[in-house]
C-alpha cells in the first residue's frame, strides 16, 4: 500500500465514523477508491494530493468543510491533549485580537466594526464588550464580515446577543452526530457591554465570508435585524473536527449541522445572499448610503 493510499484510507475512516450525513459517506468512499484504482493520485506531491482529493470530495458531496488540508510544519499523529490544544488556540486568538481588527466612528456618527474571526465567547468576551462599548454612542452600525472566515458558534451567540433586548431570541440550533443531540442557542441575558438596540445595522459580506462569519450574517438577516450588503458568501454551515491522517495532512470532517429556527435550514453550499448585492469593494459605500437614508427618514 502506498503512502497516498494509507492517507486516503485514514481519511475515509474518519469520514465514515464522523460525517454528519452518514448516508452520503458511501458515495464519497466509492469515488475516492475509484480514483485510487485509476491512478488519479499517482505522482502527486502531498500538497497536490490534498487539492485533488478535496476537489473529488466536493464532487461526491458538495460540503465546503469536507477537505484535506496540507501544512508545511509536521504535526503529531497522536491526538493532541485537550489542554494543549486550548492553550495553542488561545494564543492564536489573542495574537489576532479575538477577531476585532478595527472599531471606528465614521462620518455621520456611523460605527464600523471590522471582524475577521469569531472567537469563542470565553476568550473573546472582553474584546467584544470593549468593541460594543466604543460603538454604543453611534446612530447606526456597519459590521464588516468581508474577511471573516469562521469561528465559534458560542462566539456568534455572544455577538448576536448585543443586537436584541433580552434572552428570549432563538438564534440557531446545532445537531451533533457524535452525541445524536441538538443544542439550542438563544440570546444571552447578561452581557459585558451595552446592547445595540433600535438602530439600523448593515452587514458586509463577500465570497470569502465563511462558516461562523456566515452564521452571524445569516442569523441577523433571518431575524430582520440587519441589512446584508455585498456578495453571496462561501457556503459552509457545518461545525467541523480536524484529524491528522499523515504528518503534513489533516482531514476536516463536518460532525454537526446548523438548523436555523426561522428558516428551518442553513446556508450550506448556497451561501448567505445579500439584500443589496454589491461588489465587495463597493459594499461599505453602499451600506453607508443605505444607513444614512434610513437615519434621515
Tab-separated table of C-alpha atoms in Angstrom:
chain	number	residue	atom	x	y	z
A	1	UNK	CA	0.000	0.000	0.000
A	2	UNK	CA	1.421	3.402	-0.999
A	3	UNK	CA	1.714	6.387	1.334
A	4	UNK	CA	-1.075	8.175	-0.554
A	5	UNK	CA	-3.257	5.073	-0.260
A	6	UNK	CA	-2.737	4.936	3.516
A	7	UNK	CA	-3.543	8.635	3.830
A	8	UNK	CA	-6.798	8.290	1.916
A	9	UNK	CA	-7.783	5.151	3.832
A	10	UNK	CA	-7.285	7.035	7.097
A	11	UNK	CA	-9.329	9.987	5.813
A	12	UNK	CA	-12.157	7.730	4.637
A	13	UNK	CA	-12.269	6.019	8.033
A	14	UNK	CA	-12.663	9.381	9.782
A	15	UNK	CA	-15.360	10.473	7.339
A	16	UNK	CA	-17.284	7.201	7.724
A	17	UNK	CA	-17.389	7.409	11.512
A	18	UNK	CA	-17.853	11.155	11.935
A	19	UNK	CA	-19.566	12.837	8.993
A	20	UNK	CA	-22.858	14.427	9.995
A	21	UNK	CA	-24.647	12.884	6.983
A	22	UNK	CA	-23.717	9.170	7.216
A	23	UNK	CA	-25.938	8.334	4.245
A	24	UNK	CA	-23.550	10.275	1.991
A	25	UNK	CA	-20.362	8.505	3.007
A	26	UNK	CA	-20.808	5.556	0.613
A	27	UNK	CA	-20.658	7.845	-2.425
A	28	UNK	CA	-17.556	9.563	-1.025
A	29	UNK	CA	-15.855	6.219	-0.373
A	30	UNK	CA	-16.702	4.890	-3.847
A	31	UNK	CA	-15.362	7.936	-5.695
A	32	UNK	CA	-12.061	8.149	-3.827
A	33	UNK	CA	-11.431	4.407	-4.173
A	34	UNK	CA	-12.196	4.601	-7.893
A	35	UNK	CA	-9.730	7.455	-8.235
A	36	UNK	CA	-7.113	5.418	-6.386
A	37	UNK	CA	-7.673	2.415	-8.650
A	38	UNK	CA	-7.454	4.607	-11.756
A	39	UNK	CA	-4.137	6.092	-10.640
A	40	UNK	CA	-5.534	9.633	-10.356
A	41	UNK	CA	-3.305	10.378	-7.372
A	42	UNK	CA	-0.120	8.776	-8.668
A	43	UNK	CA	2.843	11.133	-8.898
A	44	UNK	CA	1.244	13.926	-6.880
A	45	UNK	CA	3.121	15.516	-4.019
A	46	UNK	CA	1.274	15.893	-0.723
A	47	UNK	CA	0.055	19.421	-1.376
A	48	UNK	CA	-1.260	18.412	-4.816
A	49	UNK	CA	-2.864	15.319	-3.286
A	50	UNK	CA	-4.775	17.487	-0.816
A	51	UNK	CA	-6.018	19.743	-3.595
A	52	UNK	CA	-7.098	16.834	-5.815
A	53	UNK	CA	-8.769	14.828	-3.042
A	54	UNK	CA	-10.592	17.935	-1.820
A	55	UNK	CA	-11.861	18.529	-5.336
A	56	UNK	CA	-13.055	14.919	-5.502
A	57	UNK	CA	-14.712	15.166	-2.093
A	58	UNK	CA	-16.613	18.219	-3.290
A	59	UNK	CA	-17.767	16.323	-6.381
A	60	UNK	CA	-19.043	13.422	-4.306
A	61	UNK	CA	-20.564	15.642	-1.627
A	62	UNK	CA	-20.651	19.449	-2.011
A	63	UNK	CA	-19.773	20.280	1.595
A	64	UNK	CA	-17.274	23.145	1.819
A	65	UNK	CA	-15.949	21.946	5.177
A	66	UNK	CA	-15.111	18.451	3.869
A	67	UNK	CA	-11.481	18.609	2.708
A	68	UNK	CA	-7.855	17.580	3.081
A	69	UNK	CA	-5.504	20.308	4.315
A	70	UNK	CA	-1.732	20.364	3.867
A	71	UNK	CA	0.567	22.047	6.365
A	72	UNK	CA	4.225	22.838	5.899
A	73	UNK	CA	5.035	22.055	9.519
A	74	UNK	CA	4.683	18.404	10.552
A	75	UNK	CA	2.056	17.603	13.167
A	76	UNK	CA	1.940	14.836	15.772
A	77	UNK	CA	-0.157	11.879	14.711
A	78	UNK	CA	-1.351	11.206	18.250
A	79	UNK	CA	-4.401	13.138	19.392
A	80	UNK	CA	-3.323	16.421	20.961
A	81	UNK	CA	-4.189	16.741	24.671
A	82	UNK	CA	-7.195	18.998	25.122
A	83	UNK	CA	-5.400	21.445	27.404
A	84	UNK	CA	-2.542	21.811	24.907
A	85	UNK	CA	-4.970	22.424	22.043
A	86	UNK	CA	-6.877	25.013	24.066
A	87	UNK	CA	-3.702	26.850	25.044
A	88	UNK	CA	-2.487	26.891	21.448
A	89	UNK	CA	-5.779	28.282	20.168
A	90	UNK	CA	-5.933	30.845	22.987
A	91	UNK	CA	-2.544	32.175	21.869
A	92	UNK	CA	-3.755	32.345	18.281
A	93	UNK	CA	-6.940	34.196	19.261
A	94	UNK	CA	-5.017	36.660	21.428
A	95	UNK	CA	-2.491	37.361	18.645
A	96	UNK	CA	-5.415	38.204	16.353
A	97	UNK	CA	-7.160	40.406	18.939
A	98	UNK	CA	-10.022	37.907	19.172
A	99	UNK	CA	-11.084	38.784	15.633
A	100	UNK	CA	-11.632	42.510	16.227
A	101	UNK	CA	-9.476	44.155	13.575
A	102	UNK	CA	-10.891	47.683	13.677
A	103	UNK	CA	-13.511	49.709	15.557
A	104	UNK	CA	-14.105	53.264	14.377
A	105	UNK	CA	-16.550	56.108	14.091
A	106	UNK	CA	-17.261	57.186	10.521
A	107	UNK	CA	-18.771	60.445	9.273
A	108	UNK	CA	-22.398	60.917	10.265
A	109	UNK	CA	-21.823	59.087	13.547
A	110	UNK	CA	-21.938	55.633	11.931
A	111	UNK	CA	-19.911	52.911	13.606
A	112	UNK	CA	-17.682	50.497	11.699
A	113	UNK	CA	-16.691	47.104	13.139
A	114	UNK	CA	-14.186	45.084	11.092
A	115	UNK	CA	-14.440	41.498	12.334
A	116	UNK	CA	-12.032	38.887	10.951
A	117	UNK	CA	-12.905	35.868	13.107
A	118	UNK	CA	-15.496	34.875	15.708
A	119	UNK	CA	-13.602	33.997	18.872
A	120	UNK	CA	-15.092	31.641	21.464
A	121	UNK	CA	-17.143	33.599	23.975
A	122	UNK	CA	-14.958	32.625	26.927
A	123	UNK	CA	-11.898	34.063	25.160
A	124	UNK	CA	-13.340	36.945	23.168
A	125	UNK	CA	-15.922	38.234	25.644
A	126	UNK	CA	-13.887	41.203	26.939
A	127	UNK	CA	-12.841	42.280	23.433
A	128	UNK	CA	-16.441	42.016	22.238
A	129	UNK	CA	-17.673	44.093	25.173
A	130	UNK	CA	-14.956	46.703	24.605
A	131	UNK	CA	-15.852	46.999	20.919
A	132	UNK	CA	-19.555	47.379	21.671
A	133	UNK	CA	-18.798	49.989	24.337
A	134	UNK	CA	-16.875	52.062	21.787
A	135	UNK	CA	-19.739	51.726	19.300
A	136	UNK	CA	-22.504	52.418	21.809
A	137	UNK	CA	-22.893	56.138	21.028
A	138	UNK	CA	-23.195	55.732	17.260
A	139	UNK	CA	-26.509	56.146	15.417
A	140	UNK	CA	-26.024	53.220	13.029
A	141	UNK	CA	-23.524	50.409	12.556
A	142	UNK	CA	-21.686	48.554	9.797
A	143	UNK	CA	-20.416	45.075	10.706
A	144	UNK	CA	-17.740	44.206	8.154
A	145	UNK	CA	-17.525	40.421	7.633
A	146	UNK	CA	-15.942	40.525	4.188
A	147	UNK	CA	-12.783	38.859	5.504
A	148	UNK	CA	-14.329	36.839	8.342
A	149	UNK	CA	-13.549	33.189	7.701
A	150	UNK	CA	-15.176	31.476	10.660
A	151	UNK	CA	-15.194	30.861	14.357
A	152	UNK	CA	-17.176	29.629	17.315
A	153	UNK	CA	-20.981	29.109	17.475
A	154	UNK	CA	-20.932	30.374	21.074
A	155	UNK	CA	-18.999	33.412	19.863
A	156	UNK	CA	-21.691	34.058	17.252
A	157	UNK	CA	-24.291	33.744	20.003
A	158	UNK	CA	-22.439	36.399	22.020
A	159	UNK	CA	-22.158	38.878	19.140
A	160	UNK	CA	-25.814	38.387	18.166
A	161	UNK	CA	-26.967	38.958	21.736
A	162	UNK	CA	-25.824	42.580	21.614
A	163	UNK	CA	-28.470	43.348	18.978
A	164	UNK	CA	-31.517	42.091	20.863
A	165	UNK	CA	-33.142	43.313	24.061
A	166	UNK	CA	-33.155	40.154	26.170
A	167	UNK	CA	-32.510	36.414	26.352
A	168	UNK	CA	-35.680	35.396	24.549
A	169	UNK	CA	-34.481	35.294	20.929
A	170	UNK	CA	-33.823	31.836	19.463
A	171	UNK	CA	-30.766	32.193	17.217
A	172	UNK	CA	-29.723	28.774	15.991
A	173	UNK	CA	-29.705	25.026	16.688
A	174	UNK	CA	-26.808	22.659	16.058
A	175	UNK	CA	-27.315	18.915	15.629
A	176	UNK	CA	-24.266	16.837	16.586
A	177	UNK	CA	-23.890	13.347	15.125
A	178	UNK	CA	-21.437	12.165	17.783
A	179	UNK	CA	-23.918	12.655	20.610
A	180	UNK	CA	-27.092	12.485	18.461
A	181	UNK	CA	-28.269	15.630	20.209
A	182	UNK	CA	-29.370	19.181	19.404
A	183	UNK	CA	-28.009	22.231	21.205
A	184	UNK	CA	-30.074	25.401	21.114
A	185	UNK	CA	-28.510	28.858	21.003
A	186	UNK	CA	-30.510	31.776	22.417
A	187	UNK	CA	-29.527	35.358	23.071
A	188	UNK	CA	-27.739	35.850	26.381
A	189	UNK	CA	-29.278	37.636	29.353
A	190	UNK	CA	-26.052	39.098	30.728
A	191	UNK	CA	-23.505	40.932	28.576
A	192	UNK	CA	-20.266	42.700	29.394
A	193	UNK	CA	-21.114	45.776	27.353
A	194	UNK	CA	-24.140	47.819	26.261
A	195	UNK	CA	-26.659	46.355	23.838
A	196	UNK	CA	-27.055	47.968	20.439
A	197	UNK	CA	-30.823	48.396	20.083
A	198	UNK	CA	-33.306	50.364	17.958
A	199	UNK	CA	-30.667	51.500	15.481
A	200	UNK	CA	-30.059	50.315	11.911
A	201	UNK	CA	-27.337	47.756	11.221
A	202	UNK	CA	-25.746	46.745	7.922
A	203	UNK	CA	-23.555	43.663	7.455
A	204	UNK	CA	-20.944	43.471	4.692
A	205	UNK	CA	-20.319	40.081	3.053
A	206	UNK	CA	-18.136	38.678	0.287
A	207	UNK	CA	-17.311	35.362	-1.366
A	208	UNK	CA	-14.639	34.933	1.344
A	209	UNK	CA	-17.083	35.183	4.268
A	210	UNK	CA	-17.264	31.662	5.687
A	211	UNK	CA	-18.596	29.425	8.460
A	212	UNK	CA	-19.054	31.364	11.722
A	213	UNK	CA	-18.958	34.657	9.831
A	214	UNK	CA	-21.784	33.355	7.677
A	215	UNK	CA	-23.789	32.313	10.709
A	216	UNK	CA	-23.573	35.808	12.190
A	217	UNK	CA	-24.813	37.309	8.914
A	218	UNK	CA	-27.479	34.610	8.462
A	219	UNK	CA	-28.871	34.964	11.991
A	220	UNK	CA	-29.161	38.744	11.795
A	221	UNK	CA	-30.781	38.546	8.364
A	222	UNK	CA	-33.245	35.786	9.318
A	223	UNK	CA	-34.330	37.822	12.340
A	224	UNK	CA	-34.668	41.001	10.253
A	225	UNK	CA	-32.120	42.769	12.446
A	226	UNK	CA	-29.662	43.788	9.724
A	227	UNK	CA	-29.432	44.547	6.017
A	228	UNK	CA	-26.808	42.474	4.199
A	229	UNK	CA	-24.686	44.235	1.584
A	230	UNK	CA	-22.124	42.655	-0.735
A	231	UNK	CA	-21.859	39.221	-2.342
A	232	UNK	CA	-23.249	35.768	-1.536
A	233	UNK	CA	-20.993	34.085	0.997
A	234	UNK	CA	-18.958	30.921	0.516
A	235	UNK	CA	-21.459	28.437	1.978
A	236	UNK	CA	-20.130	26.424	4.930
A	237	UNK	CA	-22.645	25.699	7.688
A	238	UNK	CA	-21.275	22.582	9.364
A	239	UNK	CA	-19.154	22.673	12.555
A	240	UNK	CA	-16.065	20.612	11.872
A	241	UNK	CA	-13.458	18.422	13.574
A	242	UNK	CA	-9.879	18.046	12.323
A	243	UNK	CA	-7.961	14.750	12.315
A	244	UNK	CA	-4.321	14.206	11.285
A	245	UNK	CA	-4.025	11.440	8.686
A	246	UNK	CA	-0.358	11.988	7.796
A	247	UNK	CA	2.382	14.153	9.326
A	248	UNK	CA	1.562	17.029	6.966
A	249	UNK	CA	-2.087	16.257	6.141
A	250	UNK	CA	-5.324	16.790	8.078
A	251	UNK	CA	-8.842	15.756	7.101
A	252	UNK	CA	-11.625	18.097	8.189
A	253	UNK	CA	-14.891	16.294	8.892
A	254	UNK	CA	-18.190	18.115	9.488
A	255	UNK	CA	-19.641	16.396	12.546
A	256	UNK	CA	-22.619	18.701	13.093
A	257	UNK	CA	-25.038	20.944	11.186
A	258	UNK	CA	-26.863	24.189	11.818
A	259	UNK	CA	-30.664	24.408	11.793
A	260	UNK	CA	-31.988	27.949	11.838
A	261	UNK	CA	-35.263	28.198	13.834
A	262	UNK	CA	-36.669	30.813	11.446
A	263	UNK	CA	-35.838	29.240	8.083
A	264	UNK	CA	-35.629	25.597	9.161
A	265	UNK	CA	-32.444	25.196	7.138
A	266	UNK	CA	-28.990	26.778	6.782
A	267	UNK	CA	-26.552	28.253	4.263
A	268	UNK	CA	-24.558	25.111	3.414
A	269	UNK	CA	-23.459	25.054	-0.266
A	270	UNK	CA	-25.703	28.014	-1.147
A	271	UNK	CA	-24.197	30.779	0.978
A	272	UNK	CA	-25.933	33.742	2.562
A	273	UNK	CA	-27.464	36.057	-0.014
A	274	UNK	CA	-27.202	39.829	0.448
A	275	UNK	CA	-30.224	42.107	0.488
A	276	UNK	CA	-28.263	44.650	-1.553
A	277	UNK	CA	-25.972	42.815	-3.994
A	278	UNK	CA	-22.830	44.864	-4.479
A	279	UNK	CA	-19.203	44.267	-5.412
A	280	UNK	CA	-17.285	43.713	-2.159
A	281	UNK	CA	-15.033	46.707	-2.795
A	282	UNK	CA	-18.119	48.930	-3.046
A	283	UNK	CA	-20.055	47.350	-0.171
A	284	UNK	CA	-19.034	49.829	2.526
A	285	UNK	CA	-20.026	52.825	0.401
A	286	UNK	CA	-23.362	51.210	-0.472
A	287	UNK	CA	-24.031	50.307	3.159
A	288	UNK	CA	-23.269	53.839	4.351
A	289	UNK	CA	-25.638	55.300	1.765
A	290	UNK	CA	-28.334	52.854	2.881
A	291	UNK	CA	-27.861	53.641	6.564
A	292	UNK	CA	-27.822	57.417	6.026
A	293	UNK	CA	-31.067	57.161	4.074
A	294	UNK	CA	-32.613	55.250	6.999
A	295	UNK	CA	-31.385	57.787	9.528
A	296	UNK	CA	-32.822	60.727	7.576
A	297	UNK	CA	-36.318	59.312	7.073
